[in-house]
GROMACS .gro file of C-alpha atoms in nm:
model
  242
    1UNK     CA    1  -6.913  -8.680  -2.316
    2UNK     CA    2  -6.892  -9.040  -2.465
    3UNK     CA    3  -7.270  -9.129  -2.558
    4UNK     CA    4  -7.513  -9.359  -2.309
    5UNK     CA    5  -7.549  -9.748  -2.317
    6UNK     CA    6  -7.782  -9.914  -2.194
    7UNK     CA    7  -7.774 -10.230  -2.052
    8UNK     CA    8  -8.086 -10.487  -1.952
    9UNK     CA    9  -8.047 -10.822  -1.713
   10UNK     CA   10  -7.721 -10.616  -1.642
   11UNK     CA   11  -7.577 -10.856  -1.321
   12UNK     CA   12  -7.602 -11.148  -1.602
   13UNK     CA   13  -7.234 -11.284  -1.626
   14UNK     CA   14  -7.237 -11.188  -1.923
   15UNK     CA   15  -7.333 -10.900  -1.951
   16UNK     CA   16  -7.133 -10.804  -1.674
   17UNK     CA   17  -6.869 -10.952  -1.857
   18UNK     CA   18  -6.936 -10.744  -2.118
   19UNK     CA   19  -6.904 -10.388  -1.940
   20UNK     CA   20  -6.577 -10.285  -1.951
   21UNK     CA   21  -6.580 -10.296  -2.300
   22UNK     CA   22  -6.915 -10.111  -2.291
   23UNK     CA   23  -6.724  -9.900  -2.104
   24UNK     CA   24  -6.466  -9.789  -2.283
   25UNK     CA   25  -6.709  -9.529  -2.543
   26UNK     CA   26  -7.011  -9.519  -2.361
   27UNK     CA   27  -7.142  -9.416  -1.989
   28UNK     CA   28  -7.308  -9.717  -1.885
   29UNK     CA   29  -7.599  -9.746  -1.678
   30UNK     CA   30  -7.677 -10.091  -1.597
   31UNK     CA   31  -8.020 -10.267  -1.547
   32UNK     CA   32  -8.085 -10.496  -1.273
   33UNK     CA   33  -8.451 -10.572  -1.114
   34UNK     CA   34  -8.294 -10.523  -0.737
   35UNK     CA   35  -8.078 -10.224  -0.872
   36UNK     CA   36  -7.775 -10.291  -0.565
   37UNK     CA   37  -7.524 -10.532  -0.776
   38UNK     CA   38  -7.174 -10.506  -0.737
   39UNK     CA   39  -7.087 -10.383  -1.086
   40UNK     CA   40  -6.730 -10.185  -1.144
   41UNK     CA   41  -6.737  -9.913  -1.463
   42UNK     CA   42  -7.095  -9.895  -1.407
   43UNK     CA   43  -7.198  -9.478  -1.407
   44UNK     CA   44  -7.517  -9.550  -1.252
   45UNK     CA   45  -7.717  -9.871  -1.204
   46UNK     CA   46  -8.094  -9.825  -1.181
   47UNK     CA   47  -8.365 -10.106  -0.987
   48UNK     CA   48  -8.658 -10.179  -1.236
   49UNK     CA   49  -8.885 -10.476  -1.255
   50UNK     CA   50  -8.940 -10.562  -1.553
   51UNK     CA   51  -9.322 -10.429  -1.573
   52UNK     CA   52  -9.424 -10.188  -1.832
   53UNK     CA   53  -9.552  -9.942  -1.564
   54UNK     CA   54  -9.169  -9.972  -1.418
   55UNK     CA   55  -9.002  -9.934  -1.839
   56UNK     CA   56  -9.236  -9.686  -1.829
   57UNK     CA   57  -9.079  -9.488  -1.550
   58UNK     CA   58  -8.770  -9.588  -1.666
   59UNK     CA   59  -8.783  -9.405  -1.970
   60UNK     CA   60  -8.903  -9.158  -1.821
   61UNK     CA   61  -8.595  -9.127  -1.590
   62UNK     CA   62  -8.314  -9.210  -1.892
   63UNK     CA   63  -8.479  -8.946  -2.058
   64UNK     CA   64  -8.457  -8.724  -1.804
   65UNK     CA   65  -8.091  -8.769  -1.712
   66UNK     CA   66  -7.887  -8.844  -2.055
   67UNK     CA   67  -8.171  -8.703  -2.330
   68UNK     CA   68  -7.992  -9.058  -2.531
   69UNK     CA   69  -7.944  -9.415  -2.523
   70UNK     CA   70  -7.621  -9.482  -2.839
   71UNK     CA   71  -7.633  -9.851  -2.725
   72UNK     CA   72  -7.927 -10.098  -2.643
   73UNK     CA   73  -7.801 -10.386  -2.515
   74UNK     CA   74  -8.017 -10.670  -2.330
   75UNK     CA   75  -7.916 -10.976  -2.163
   76UNK     CA   76  -8.317 -11.033  -1.938
   77UNK     CA   77  -8.368 -11.376  -1.981
   78UNK     CA   78  -8.414 -11.756  -1.789
   79UNK     CA   79  -8.385 -12.113  -1.892
   80UNK     CA   80  -8.427 -12.309  -1.531
   81UNK     CA   81  -8.512 -12.198  -1.200
   82UNK     CA   82  -8.673 -12.253  -0.869
   83UNK     CA   83  -8.980 -12.313  -0.789
   84UNK     CA   84  -9.087 -12.165  -0.421
   85UNK     CA   85  -9.301 -12.435  -0.348
   86UNK     CA   86  -9.128 -12.742  -0.434
   87UNK     CA   87  -8.714 -12.808  -0.375
   88UNK     CA   88  -8.729 -12.940  -0.706
   89UNK     CA   89  -8.624 -12.701  -0.957
   90UNK     CA   90  -8.833 -12.617  -1.310
   91UNK     CA   91  -8.639 -12.762  -1.606
   92UNK     CA   92  -8.594 -12.707  -2.009
   93UNK     CA   93  -8.903 -12.921  -2.078
   94UNK     CA   94  -8.802 -13.249  -2.265
   95UNK     CA   95  -9.184 -13.377  -2.411
   96UNK     CA   96  -9.523 -13.268  -2.444
   97UNK     CA   97  -9.580 -13.472  -2.111
   98UNK     CA   98  -9.409 -13.192  -1.951
   99UNK     CA   99  -9.562 -12.904  -2.042
  100UNK     CA  100  -9.744 -12.647  -1.831
  101UNK     CA  101  -9.958 -12.351  -1.946
  102UNK     CA  102  -9.768 -12.162  -1.581
  103UNK     CA  103  -9.441 -12.271  -1.663
  104UNK     CA  104  -9.475 -12.216  -2.075
  105UNK     CA  105  -9.625 -11.845  -1.951
  106UNK     CA  106  -9.329 -11.723  -1.737
  107UNK     CA  107  -9.052 -11.839  -2.029
  108UNK     CA  108  -9.263 -11.602  -2.275
  109UNK     CA  109  -9.280 -11.323  -2.022
  110UNK     CA  110  -8.923 -11.323  -1.947
  111UNK     CA  111  -8.756 -11.446  -2.250
  112UNK     CA  112  -9.028 -11.250  -2.531
  113UNK     CA  113  -9.220 -10.976  -2.345
  114UNK     CA  114  -8.945 -10.839  -2.146
  115UNK     CA  115  -8.736 -10.764  -2.447
  116UNK     CA  116  -9.089 -10.605  -2.663
  117UNK     CA  117  -9.167 -10.426  -2.391
  118UNK     CA  118  -8.785 -10.282  -2.348
  119UNK     CA  119  -8.754 -10.214  -2.779
  120UNK     CA  120  -9.124 -10.009  -2.682
  121UNK     CA  121  -9.037  -9.773  -2.380
  122UNK     CA  122  -8.666  -9.771  -2.509
  123UNK     CA  123  -8.570  -9.701  -2.852
  124UNK     CA  124  -8.747  -9.389  -2.909
  125UNK     CA  125  -8.457  -9.250  -2.692
  126UNK     CA  126  -8.248  -9.332  -2.906
  127UNK     CA  127  -8.113  -9.130  -3.271
  128UNK     CA  128  -8.268  -9.161  -3.590
  129UNK     CA  129  -8.034  -8.952  -3.741
  130UNK     CA  130  -7.702  -9.077  -3.587
  131UNK     CA  131  -7.546  -9.450  -3.531
  132UNK     CA  132  -7.691  -9.667  -3.300
  133UNK     CA  133  -7.759 -10.064  -3.211
  134UNK     CA  134  -7.975 -10.288  -3.042
  135UNK     CA  135  -7.890 -10.610  -2.929
  136UNK     CA  136  -8.074 -10.896  -2.774
  137UNK     CA  137  -7.968 -11.187  -2.631
  138UNK     CA  138  -8.090 -11.503  -2.784
  139UNK     CA  139  -8.001 -11.909  -2.870
  140UNK     CA  140  -7.916 -12.085  -3.165
  141UNK     CA  141  -8.172 -12.313  -3.041
  142UNK     CA  142  -8.421 -12.075  -3.152
  143UNK     CA  143  -8.396 -12.157  -3.544
  144UNK     CA  144  -8.699 -12.373  -3.653
  145UNK     CA  145  -8.505 -12.488  -3.901
  146UNK     CA  146  -8.232 -12.633  -3.724
  147UNK     CA  147  -8.403 -12.769  -3.453
  148UNK     CA  148  -8.319 -13.145  -3.504
  149UNK     CA  149  -8.293 -13.274  -3.148
  150UNK     CA  150  -8.646 -13.111  -2.941
  151UNK     CA  151  -8.726 -13.063  -2.649
  152UNK     CA  152  -8.630 -12.800  -2.453
  153UNK     CA  153  -8.970 -12.665  -2.584
  154UNK     CA  154  -9.072 -12.331  -2.363
  155UNK     CA  155  -8.715 -12.216  -2.438
  156UNK     CA  156  -8.717 -12.283  -2.818
  157UNK     CA  157  -9.072 -12.154  -2.861
  158UNK     CA  158  -8.965 -11.785  -2.666
  159UNK     CA  159  -8.654 -11.711  -2.807
  160UNK     CA  160  -8.810 -11.830  -3.078
  161UNK     CA  161  -9.051 -11.516  -3.078
  162UNK     CA  162  -8.759 -11.281  -2.966
  163UNK     CA  163  -8.626 -11.360  -3.250
  164UNK     CA  164  -9.004 -11.256  -3.497
  165UNK     CA  165  -9.027 -10.972  -3.265
  166UNK     CA  166  -8.646 -10.788  -3.354
  167UNK     CA  167  -8.698 -10.919  -3.730
  168UNK     CA  168  -9.026 -10.694  -3.674
  169UNK     CA  169  -8.916 -10.376  -3.520
  170UNK     CA  170  -8.573 -10.382  -3.750
  171UNK     CA  171  -8.789 -10.375  -4.008
  172UNK     CA  172  -9.061 -10.062  -3.870
  173UNK     CA  173  -8.760  -9.858  -3.735
  174UNK     CA  174  -8.603  -9.907  -4.046
  175UNK     CA  175  -8.774  -9.669  -4.188
  176UNK     CA  176  -8.779  -9.422  -3.879
  177UNK     CA  177  -8.431  -9.525  -3.752
  178UNK     CA  178  -8.234  -9.535  -4.028
  179UNK     CA  179  -7.908  -9.555  -3.882
  180UNK     CA  180  -7.958  -9.810  -3.628
  181UNK     CA  181  -7.882 -10.138  -3.624
  182UNK     CA  182  -8.096 -10.379  -3.468
  183UNK     CA  183  -7.970 -10.751  -3.424
  184UNK     CA  184  -8.010 -11.101  -3.207
  185UNK     CA  185  -7.713 -11.226  -3.078
  186UNK     CA  186  -7.591 -11.606  -2.987
  187UNK     CA  187  -7.370 -11.603  -2.740
  188UNK     CA  188  -7.211 -12.011  -2.767
  189UNK     CA  189  -7.247 -12.144  -2.430
  190UNK     CA  190  -7.117 -12.008  -2.202
  191UNK     CA  191  -7.032 -12.060  -1.771
  192UNK     CA  192  -7.317 -11.905  -1.660
  193UNK     CA  193  -7.562 -11.998  -1.370
  194UNK     CA  194  -7.823 -11.980  -1.644
  195UNK     CA  195  -7.604 -12.300  -1.824
  196UNK     CA  196  -7.450 -12.447  -1.594
  197UNK     CA  197  -7.672 -12.726  -1.504
  198UNK     CA  198  -7.650 -12.874  -1.893
  199UNK     CA  199  -7.287 -12.881  -1.912
  200UNK     CA  200  -7.107 -13.121  -1.711
  201UNK     CA  201  -7.013 -13.313  -2.013
  202UNK     CA  202  -6.978 -13.081  -2.252
  203UNK     CA  203  -6.562 -13.045  -2.405
  204UNK     CA  204  -6.324 -12.759  -2.269
  205UNK     CA  205  -6.345 -12.652  -2.638
  206UNK     CA  206  -6.728 -12.562  -2.617
  207UNK     CA  207  -6.765 -12.387  -2.318
  208UNK     CA  208  -6.683 -12.019  -2.345
  209UNK     CA  209  -6.602 -11.810  -1.977
  210UNK     CA  210  -6.820 -11.531  -1.992
  211UNK     CA  211  -6.500 -11.347  -2.064
  212UNK     CA  212  -6.329 -11.430  -2.460
  213UNK     CA  213  -6.779 -11.461  -2.508
  214UNK     CA  214  -6.818 -11.096  -2.460
  215UNK     CA  215  -6.469 -11.008  -2.653
  216UNK     CA  216  -6.601 -11.186  -2.913
  217UNK     CA  217  -6.972 -11.038  -2.855
  218UNK     CA  218  -6.799 -10.705  -2.801
  219UNK     CA  219  -6.588 -10.769  -3.159
  220UNK     CA  220  -6.976 -10.842  -3.381
  221UNK     CA  221  -7.043 -10.527  -3.187
  222UNK     CA  222  -6.855 -10.308  -3.284
  223UNK     CA  223  -6.854 -10.425  -3.659
  224UNK     CA  224  -7.216 -10.368  -3.695
  225UNK     CA  225  -7.348 -10.165  -3.938
  226UNK     CA  226  -7.722  -9.992  -3.999
  227UNK     CA  227  -7.772 -10.228  -4.365
  228UNK     CA  228  -7.639 -10.556  -4.030
  229UNK     CA  229  -8.005 -10.464  -3.916
  230UNK     CA  230  -8.253 -10.753  -3.811
  231UNK     CA  231  -7.956 -11.035  -3.844
  232UNK     CA  232  -7.953 -11.341  -3.601
  233UNK     CA  233  -7.631 -11.393  -3.581
  234UNK     CA  234  -7.395 -11.630  -3.424
  235UNK     CA  235  -7.074 -11.487  -3.149
  236UNK     CA  236  -6.841 -11.530  -3.478
  237UNK     CA  237  -7.017 -11.275  -3.653
  238UNK     CA  238  -7.157 -11.547  -3.902
  239UNK     CA  239  -7.574 -11.583  -3.989
  240UNK     CA  240  -7.805 -11.825  -3.811
  241UNK     CA  241  -8.072 -12.025  -3.939
  242UNK     CA  242  -8.399 -11.877  -3.805
   0.00000   0.00000   0.00000
């Protein structure tokens, strides 16, 4: 029987484009907030609001039904959003005067804390003695040493925090799960609802379709080995600066 691939944020454009690749070798369990998306080639779709209580319950469900998880992919993230109390969407902050504690908290909750809690509750279901992979979608602009343009305070900072959480977890898990590879992976600028407000002036050769992005990311994931754990990777498989 095929091993299990667990996909968080499975309704995102990149995750949907990756699911056919995952399903070639895995039974795909998709996790979304509502649990009612039309996701072909998925064995099961589960709803989760990503609270810690819900993640603990989800982990128990997965363990009861499948036992182990061999591949964990997390595409949960936010760059901009609509404010329920305003017609004006909340966009990445370009300067200090635009910062708000509420928006920063939202960035860190979705981009950093939720993936960390996913690791906390789901990694215990991953095999200790066999090869397994955890892939967290990050972003090139999370690289602190590569920040020369400024702006996008909350998104940059929350993705940088995600990278540190991933790196720290990889050190711990190298002791308990010696065949596990955990990486942060930058997908490149992809034509998705997340990026659309910022891609109007981008040249065509720098904006990728979800299908092309998925093909490239899967190529990187297929090559991952335990010794790659803790890396921050570009979609072409090269290392990105922290």
